Amino acid sequence: MFEMLLQQQGIASEAAFEEQLRMQMLQQKALADGVEVTDEEIEAQYNRMINEVQASHILVEDEELANELYERATSGEDFAALAEEYSTDSGSAAEGGSVGYFSRGQMVPAFEDKAYELEIGDISEPVQSEYGYHIIYVTDKRPVESDVEALENVRDQLETEIATTKVDSTQAQEKITQLLKDADIDVKIEGFEDTFVFEDPAADLEENVDVEEDADADTEETDDTTDESAE
């Protein structure tokens, strides 16, 4: 079964899968290097690993409607009835908006962050994600049923993951490019020899300056010729 899943993902073998995971972890570690992560941030993420939240939500595309539904829900209207009538998440709407229990990494970040902030019985103001606007109603919190490793055993992993989220895409790409340049990778496969050949931005800038100077010189020469012809 596992080998079939690997084949569906285009991965040749379990060894190749393990190497891919290793490279991803090394890449994450490199991106996170130098990014500050506090003990409080690590402990907050670990808390999400050992505790789960039960919640319901109403999902709509329009912010104005989301604000209206929030006011209605917090004014005493039945949350489940509002979810059934208005939520665009058809799966949970049929259950009165219930998404059941979830823990760290099982919901989109904006939803997860807000759900863990809320106390039992709280209803959130509209929270925006890539799916639209969520009004979240937390109905329970409890320890997870499965075993979770001790904090000290996962601290480094959590620190790396948190740091990675703090690096924007531009910085990440620049870091990866620099790492590849520093690695000085020599590709022997025909047709892919230039895969890790990177142009020097400084050289490009110098070349552009030279071209601009040549163009200016040509313009001046043309102007001089035009003036002489006019005389």
PDB file of C-alpha atoms in Angstrom:
ATOM      1  CA  MET A   1       0.000   0.000   0.000  1.00  0.00           C
ATOM      2  CA  PHE A   2       2.769   2.414   0.981  1.00  0.00           C
ATOM      3  CA  GLU A   3       4.735   1.590  -2.181  1.00  0.00           C
ATOM      4  CA  MET A   4       1.618   2.232  -4.265  1.00  0.00           C
ATOM      5  CA  LEU A   5       1.205   5.662  -2.657  1.00  0.00           C
ATOM      6  CA  LEU A   6       4.855   6.464  -3.404  1.00  0.00           C
ATOM      7  CA  GLN A   7       4.384   5.476  -7.052  1.00  0.00           C
ATOM      8  CA  GLN A   8       1.301   7.700  -7.312  1.00  0.00           C
ATOM      9  CA  GLN A   9       3.459  10.604  -6.086  1.00  0.00           C
ATOM     10  CA  GLY A  10       6.160   9.796  -8.637  1.00  0.00           C
ATOM     11  CA  ILE A  11       8.631   8.617  -5.972  1.00  0.00           C
ATOM     12  CA  ALA A  12      10.706   5.626  -7.075  1.00  0.00           C
ATOM     13  CA  SER A  13      11.307   3.911  -3.733  1.00  0.00           C
ATOM     14  CA  GLU A  14      11.107   4.183   0.045  1.00  0.00           C
ATOM     15  CA  ALA A  15      14.779   5.178   0.085  1.00  0.00           C
ATOM     16  CA  ALA A  16      14.038   8.020  -2.345  1.00  0.00           C
ATOM     17  CA  PHE A  17      11.136   9.105  -0.118  1.00  0.00           C
ATOM     18  CA  GLU A  18      13.386   9.156   2.950  1.00  0.00           C
ATOM     19  CA  GLU A  19      15.999  11.180   1.060  1.00  0.00           C
ATOM     20  CA  GLN A  20      13.321  13.650  -0.032  1.00  0.00           C
ATOM     21  CA  LEU A  21      12.189  14.054   3.573  1.00  0.00           C
ATOM     22  CA  ARG A  22      15.785  14.523   4.694  1.00  0.00           C
ATOM     23  CA  MET A  23      16.344  17.245   2.095  1.00  0.00           C
ATOM     24  CA  GLN A  24      13.119  18.999   3.092  1.00  0.00           C
ATOM     25  CA  MET A  25      14.178  18.989   6.727  1.00  0.00           C
ATOM     26  CA  LEU A  26      17.614  20.335   5.847  1.00  0.00           C
ATOM     27  CA  GLN A  27      16.019  23.050   3.730  1.00  0.00           C
ATOM     28  CA  GLN A  28      13.681  24.012   6.579  1.00  0.00           C
ATOM     29  CA  LYS A  29      16.594  24.118   9.007  1.00  0.00           C
ATOM     30  CA  ALA A  30      18.611  26.331   6.656  1.00  0.00           C
ATOM     31  CA  LEU A  31      15.713  28.736   6.102  1.00  0.00           C
ATOM     32  CA  ALA A  32      15.105  28.994   9.846  1.00  0.00           C
ATOM     33  CA  ASP A  33      18.748  29.728  10.635  1.00  0.00           C
ATOM     34  CA  GLY A  34      19.074  33.116  12.339  1.00  0.00           C
ATOM     35  CA  VAL A  35      15.308  33.613  12.864  1.00  0.00           C
ATOM     36  CA  GLU A  36      14.393  34.299  16.494  1.00  0.00           C
ATOM     37  CA  VAL A  37      11.789  32.033  18.123  1.00  0.00           C
ATOM     38  CA  THR A  38      10.759  32.497  21.757  1.00  0.00           C
ATOM     39  CA  ASP A  39      10.062  29.812  24.368  1.00  0.00           C
ATOM     40  CA  GLU A  40       6.504  31.156  24.609  1.00  0.00           C
ATOM     41  CA  GLU A  41       5.923  30.533  20.890  1.00  0.00           C
ATOM     42  CA  ILE A  42       7.260  26.986  21.155  1.00  0.00           C
ATOM     43  CA  GLU A  43       5.131  26.230  24.234  1.00  0.00           C
ATOM     44  CA  ALA A  44       2.022  27.649  22.542  1.00  0.00           C
ATOM     45  CA  GLN A  45       2.525  25.339  19.566  1.00  0.00           C
ATOM     46  CA  TYR A  46       3.162  22.368  21.844  1.00  0.00           C
ATOM     47  CA  ASN A  47      -0.060  23.165  23.693  1.00  0.00           C
ATOM     48  CA  ARG A  48      -1.864  22.692  20.386  1.00  0.00           C
ATOM     49  CA  MET A  49      -0.221  19.291  19.997  1.00  0.00           C
ATOM     50  CA  ILE A  50      -1.459  18.041  23.367  1.00  0.00           C
ATOM     51  CA  ASN A  51      -4.914  19.678  23.338  1.00  0.00           C
ATOM     52  CA  GLU A  52      -7.684  19.664  20.771  1.00  0.00           C
ATOM     53  CA  VAL A  53     -10.593  21.990  20.093  1.00  0.00           C
ATOM     54  CA  GLN A  54     -14.175  21.247  19.143  1.00  0.00           C
ATOM     55  CA  ALA A  55     -15.743  24.001  17.086  1.00  0.00           C
ATOM     56  CA  SER A  56     -18.448  24.980  14.651  1.00  0.00           C
ATOM     57  CA  HIS A  57     -18.197  27.659  12.001  1.00  0.00           C
ATOM     58  CA  ILE A  58     -20.148  29.637   9.464  1.00  0.00           C
ATOM     59  CA  LEU A  59     -18.238  30.264   6.240  1.00  0.00           C
ATOM     60  CA  VAL A  60     -19.314  32.990   3.789  1.00  0.00           C
ATOM     61  CA  GLU A  61     -17.583  34.808   0.942  1.00  0.00           C
ATOM     62  CA  ASP A  62     -18.872  38.315   1.715  1.00  0.00           C
ATOM     63  CA  GLU A  63     -17.372  40.297   4.614  1.00  0.00           C
ATOM     64  CA  GLU A  64     -20.509  42.380   5.113  1.00  0.00           C
ATOM     65  CA  LEU A  65     -22.640  39.250   5.450  1.00  0.00           C
ATOM     66  CA  ALA A  66     -20.053  37.760   7.821  1.00  0.00           C
ATOM     67  CA  ASN A  67     -20.294  40.810  10.098  1.00  0.00           C
ATOM     68  CA  GLU A  68     -24.096  40.628  10.024  1.00  0.00           C
ATOM     69  CA  LEU A  69     -24.091  36.930  10.951  1.00  0.00           C
ATOM     70  CA  TYR A  70     -21.595  37.574  13.742  1.00  0.00           C
ATOM     71  CA  GLU A  71     -23.927  40.193  15.235  1.00  0.00           C
ATOM     72  CA  ARG A  72     -26.892  37.831  14.960  1.00  0.00           C
ATOM     73  CA  ALA A  73     -24.996  34.899  16.505  1.00  0.00           C
ATOM     74  CA  THR A  74     -23.723  36.967  19.440  1.00  0.00           C
ATOM     75  CA  SER A  75     -27.192  38.458  19.963  1.00  0.00           C
ATOM     76  CA  GLY A  76     -28.656  35.076  20.797  1.00  0.00           C
ATOM     77  CA  GLU A  77     -29.746  33.552  17.476  1.00  0.00           C
ATOM     78  CA  ASP A  78     -29.142  29.826  17.120  1.00  0.00           C
ATOM     79  CA  PHE A  79     -25.645  29.306  15.685  1.00  0.00           C
ATOM     80  CA  ALA A  80     -26.452  25.927  14.125  1.00  0.00           C
ATOM     81  CA  ALA A  81     -29.510  27.321  12.349  1.00  0.00           C
ATOM     82  CA  LEU A  82     -27.493  30.222  10.936  1.00  0.00           C
ATOM     83  CA  ALA A  83     -24.794  27.805   9.739  1.00  0.00           C
ATOM     84  CA  GLU A  84     -27.342  25.549   8.043  1.00  0.00           C
ATOM     85  CA  GLU A  85     -28.904  28.507   6.237  1.00  0.00           C
ATOM     86  CA  TYR A  86     -25.882  30.594   5.271  1.00  0.00           C
ATOM     87  CA  SER A  87     -22.605  28.616   5.422  1.00  0.00           C
ATOM     88  CA  THR A  88     -20.980  27.815   2.084  1.00  0.00           C
ATOM     89  CA  ASP A  89     -19.138  24.882   3.689  1.00  0.00           C
ATOM     90  CA  SER A  90     -21.820  22.374   2.762  1.00  0.00           C
ATOM     91  CA  GLY A  91     -20.200  19.515   4.691  1.00  0.00           C
ATOM     92  CA  SER A  92     -20.269  21.243   8.064  1.00  0.00           C
ATOM     93  CA  ALA A  93     -23.427  23.273   7.356  1.00  0.00           C
ATOM     94  CA  ALA A  94     -25.469  20.067   7.325  1.00  0.00           C
ATOM     95  CA  GLU A  95     -24.133  19.431  10.856  1.00  0.00           C
ATOM     96  CA  GLY A  96     -25.022  22.879  12.139  1.00  0.00           C
ATOM     97  CA  GLY A  97     -21.542  24.160  11.302  1.00  0.00           C
ATOM     98  CA  SER A  98     -19.713  21.511  13.355  1.00  0.00           C
ATOM     99  CA  VAL A  99     -16.196  20.590  12.220  1.00  0.00           C
ATOM    100  CA  GLY A 100     -15.665  18.241  15.175  1.00  0.00           C
ATOM    101  CA  TYR A 101     -12.424  18.040  17.155  1.00  0.00           C
ATOM    102  CA  PHE A 102      -9.098  19.098  15.671  1.00  0.00           C
ATOM    103  CA  SER A 103      -5.568  19.836  16.818  1.00  0.00           C
ATOM    104  CA  ARG A 104      -2.424  21.449  15.463  1.00  0.00           C
ATOM    105  CA  GLY A 105      -2.023  21.469  11.682  1.00  0.00           C
ATOM    106  CA  GLN A 106      -5.495  20.185  10.825  1.00  0.00           C
ATOM    107  CA  MET A 107      -7.088  23.530   9.927  1.00  0.00           C
ATOM    108  CA  VAL A 108      -5.939  26.505   7.893  1.00  0.00           C
ATOM    109  CA  PRO A 109      -3.653  28.698  10.066  1.00  0.00           C
ATOM    110  CA  ALA A 110      -6.051  31.631  10.484  1.00  0.00           C
ATOM    111  CA  PHE A 111      -8.843  29.312  11.642  1.00  0.00           C
ATOM    112  CA  GLU A 112      -6.589  27.323  13.967  1.00  0.00           C
ATOM    113  CA  ASP A 113      -5.013  30.426  15.533  1.00  0.00           C
ATOM    114  CA  LYS A 114      -8.364  31.963  16.385  1.00  0.00           C
ATOM    115  CA  ALA A 115      -9.935  28.721  17.636  1.00  0.00           C
ATOM    116  CA  TYR A 116      -7.122  28.151  20.129  1.00  0.00           C
ATOM    117  CA  GLU A 117      -7.369  31.758  21.328  1.00  0.00           C
ATOM    118  CA  LEU A 118     -11.081  31.468  22.127  1.00  0.00           C
ATOM    119  CA  GLU A 119     -12.529  30.131  25.369  1.00  0.00           C
ATOM    120  CA  ILE A 120     -15.286  27.504  25.399  1.00  0.00           C
ATOM    121  CA  GLY A 121     -18.560  29.211  24.474  1.00  0.00           C
ATOM    122  CA  ASP A 122     -16.897  32.133  22.675  1.00  0.00           C
ATOM    123  CA  ILE A 123     -17.843  33.217  19.141  1.00  0.00           C
ATOM    124  CA  SER A 124     -15.199  34.957  17.062  1.00  0.00           C
ATOM    125  CA  GLU A 125     -15.526  38.001  14.901  1.00  0.00           C
ATOM    126  CA  PRO A 126     -15.141  37.103  11.189  1.00  0.00           C
ATOM    127  CA  VAL A 127     -11.746  35.544  10.456  1.00  0.00           C
ATOM    128  CA  GLN A 128     -10.481  35.675   6.876  1.00  0.00           C
ATOM    129  CA  SER A 129      -8.777  32.736   5.172  1.00  0.00           C
ATOM    130  CA  GLU A 130      -8.291  31.729   1.544  1.00  0.00           C
ATOM    131  CA  TYR A 131     -11.782  30.177   1.688  1.00  0.00           C
ATOM    132  CA  GLY A 132     -13.651  33.284   2.811  1.00  0.00           C
ATOM    133  CA  TYR A 133     -14.793  34.603   6.194  1.00  0.00           C
ATOM    134  CA  HIS A 134     -15.293  32.255   9.170  1.00  0.00           C
ATOM    135  CA  ILE A 135     -17.368  32.924  12.270  1.00  0.00           C
ATOM    136  CA  ILE A 136     -16.001  30.373  14.758  1.00  0.00           C
ATOM    137  CA  TYR A 137     -17.862  29.007  17.778  1.00  0.00           C
ATOM    138  CA  VAL A 138     -15.728  26.973  20.207  1.00  0.00           C
ATOM    139  CA  THR A 139     -17.789  24.315  22.007  1.00  0.00           C
ATOM    140  CA  ASP A 140     -15.153  22.246  23.837  1.00  0.00           C
ATOM    141  CA  LYS A 141     -11.447  21.748  24.534  1.00  0.00           C
ATOM    142  CA  ARG A 142      -9.758  18.593  25.812  1.00  0.00           C
ATOM    143  CA  PRO A 143      -6.416  16.727  25.859  1.00  0.00           C
ATOM    144  CA  VAL A 144      -5.743  14.661  22.744  1.00  0.00           C
ATOM    145  CA  GLU A 145      -6.334  10.933  23.099  1.00  0.00           C
ATOM    146  CA  SER A 146      -3.152   9.841  21.307  1.00  0.00           C
ATOM    147  CA  ASP A 147       0.308   9.846  22.907  1.00  0.00           C
ATOM    148  CA  VAL A 148       2.412  12.931  22.260  1.00  0.00           C
ATOM    149  CA  GLU A 149       6.172  13.118  22.701  1.00  0.00           C
ATOM    150  CA  ALA A 150       7.588  15.236  25.506  1.00  0.00           C
ATOM    151  CA  LEU A 151       8.226  18.887  24.711  1.00  0.00           C
ATOM    152  CA  GLU A 152      12.000  18.506  24.920  1.00  0.00           C
ATOM    153  CA  ASN A 153      11.906  15.800  22.250  1.00  0.00           C
ATOM    154  CA  VAL A 154      10.094  18.014  19.733  1.00  0.00           C
ATOM    155  CA  ARG A 155      11.402  21.451  20.733  1.00  0.00           C
ATOM    156  CA  ASP A 156      13.914  21.683  17.864  1.00  0.00           C
ATOM    157  CA  GLN A 157      11.307  20.586  15.334  1.00  0.00           C
ATOM    158  CA  LEU A 158       8.784  23.152  16.582  1.00  0.00           C
ATOM    159  CA  GLU A 159      11.404  25.901  16.638  1.00  0.00           C
ATOM    160  CA  THR A 160      12.304  25.176  13.004  1.00  0.00           C
ATOM    161  CA  GLU A 161       8.675  25.078  11.891  1.00  0.00           C
ATOM    162  CA  ILE A 162       7.821  28.348  13.650  1.00  0.00           C
ATOM    163  CA  ALA A 163      10.905  30.093  12.274  1.00  0.00           C
ATOM    164  CA  THR A 164      10.086  28.921   8.757  1.00  0.00           C
ATOM    165  CA  THR A 165       6.668  30.612   8.933  1.00  0.00           C
ATOM    166  CA  LYS A 166       8.415  33.911   9.755  1.00  0.00           C
ATOM    167  CA  VAL A 167      10.495  33.906   6.551  1.00  0.00           C
ATOM    168  CA  ASP A 168       8.702  35.546   3.614  1.00  0.00           C
ATOM    169  CA  SER A 169       8.796  33.929   0.166  1.00  0.00           C
ATOM    170  CA  THR A 170      11.329  36.389  -1.278  1.00  0.00           C
ATOM    171  CA  GLN A 171      13.767  35.880   1.597  1.00  0.00           C
ATOM    172  CA  ALA A 172      13.261  32.111   1.375  1.00  0.00           C
ATOM    173  CA  GLN A 173      14.070  32.043  -2.340  1.00  0.00           C
ATOM    174  CA  GLU A 174      17.162  34.207  -1.844  1.00  0.00           C
ATOM    175  CA  LYS A 175      18.379  31.900   0.949  1.00  0.00           C
ATOM    176  CA  ILE A 176      17.818  28.748  -1.096  1.00  0.00           C
ATOM    177  CA  THR A 177      19.596  30.243  -4.106  1.00  0.00           C
ATOM    178  CA  GLN A 178      22.564  31.238  -1.954  1.00  0.00           C
ATOM    179  CA  LEU A 179      22.719  27.768  -0.376  1.00  0.00           C
ATOM    180  CA  LEU A 180      22.764  26.142  -3.801  1.00  0.00           C
ATOM    181  CA  LYS A 181      25.484  28.527  -4.991  1.00  0.00           C
ATOM    182  CA  ASP A 182      27.591  27.831  -1.899  1.00  0.00           C
ATOM    183  CA  ALA A 183      27.131  24.076  -2.396  1.00  0.00           C
ATOM    184  CA  ASP A 184      28.797  24.352  -5.836  1.00  0.00           C
ATOM    185  CA  ILE A 185      26.747  21.457  -7.268  1.00  0.00           C
ATOM    186  CA  ASP A 186      28.267  19.829 -10.354  1.00  0.00           C
ATOM    187  CA  VAL A 187      25.575  18.127 -12.475  1.00  0.00           C
ATOM    188  CA  LYS A 188      26.841  15.435 -14.848  1.00  0.00           C
ATOM    189  CA  ILE A 189      23.487  14.510 -16.457  1.00  0.00           C
ATOM    190  CA  GLU A 190      23.422  15.517 -20.115  1.00  0.00           C
ATOM    191  CA  GLY A 191      21.087  18.405 -20.768  1.00  0.00           C
ATOM    192  CA  PHE A 192      20.994  19.489 -17.101  1.00  0.00           C
ATOM    193  CA  GLU A 193      24.577  20.751 -16.733  1.00  0.00           C
ATOM    194  CA  ASP A 194      23.446  24.366 -16.208  1.00  0.00           C
ATOM    195  CA  THR A 195      20.670  23.568 -13.697  1.00  0.00           C
ATOM    196  CA  PHE A 196      22.611  25.095 -10.789  1.00  0.00           C
ATOM    197  CA  VAL A 197      24.529  27.778 -12.696  1.00  0.00           C
ATOM    198  CA  PHE A 198      23.604  31.191 -11.288  1.00  0.00           C
ATOM    199  CA  GLU A 199      24.293  34.550 -12.869  1.00  0.00           C
ATOM    200  CA  ASP A 200      26.126  37.168 -10.838  1.00  0.00           C
ATOM    201  CA  PRO A 201      23.759  40.132 -10.255  1.00  0.00           C
ATOM    202  CA  ALA A 202      26.746  42.467  -9.821  1.00  0.00           C
ATOM    203  CA  ALA A 203      28.129  41.404 -13.183  1.00  0.00           C
ATOM    204  CA  ASP A 204      24.727  41.925 -14.773  1.00  0.00           C
ATOM    205  CA  LEU A 205      24.519  45.400 -13.231  1.00  0.00           C
ATOM    206  CA  GLU A 206      28.012  46.290 -14.483  1.00  0.00           C
ATOM    207  CA  GLU A 207      27.102  45.055 -17.966  1.00  0.00           C
ATOM    208  CA  ASN A 208      23.898  47.125 -17.960  1.00  0.00           C
ATOM    209  CA  VAL A 209      25.856  50.208 -16.887  1.00  0.00           C
ATOM    210  CA  ASP A 210      28.350  49.632 -19.739  1.00  0.00           C
ATOM    211  CA  VAL A 211      25.499  49.308 -22.235  1.00  0.00           C
ATOM    212  CA  GLU A 212      23.891  52.505 -20.960  1.00  0.00           C
ATOM    213  CA  GLU A 213      27.216  54.369 -21.187  1.00  0.00           C
ATOM    214  CA  ASP A 214      27.747  53.127 -24.765  1.00  0.00           C
ATOM    215  CA  ALA A 215      24.217  54.235 -25.643  1.00  0.00           C
ATOM    216  CA  ASP A 216      24.835  57.686 -24.144  1.00  0.00           C
ATOM    217  CA  ALA A 217      28.112  57.989 -26.082  1.00  0.00           C
ATOM    218  CA  ASP A 218      26.353  57.054 -29.350  1.00  0.00           C
ATOM    219  CA  THR A 219      23.659  59.633 -28.639  1.00  0.00           C
ATOM    220  CA  GLU A 220      26.235  62.359 -28.021  1.00  0.00           C
ATOM    221  CA  GLU A 221      28.095  61.430 -31.213  1.00  0.00           C
ATOM    222  CA  THR A 222      24.845  61.574 -33.203  1.00  0.00           C
ATOM    223  CA  ASP A 223      24.019  64.968 -31.713  1.00  0.00           C
ATOM    224  CA  ASP A 224      27.478  66.302 -32.672  1.00  0.00           C
ATOM    225  CA  THR A 225      27.079  65.041 -36.228  1.00  0.00           C
ATOM    226  CA  THR A 226      23.641  66.629 -36.479  1.00  0.00           C
ATOM    227  CA  ASP A 227      25.002  69.970 -35.241  1.00  0.00           C
ATOM    228  CA  GLU A 228      27.838  69.900 -37.802  1.00  0.00           C
ATOM    229  CA  SER A 229      25.393  69.131 -40.606  1.00  0.00           C
ATOM    230  CA  ALA A 230      23.201  71.989 -39.556  1.00  0.00           C
ATOM    231  CA  GLU A 231      26.119  74.389 -39.783  1.00  0.00           C
TER     232      GLU A 231
END
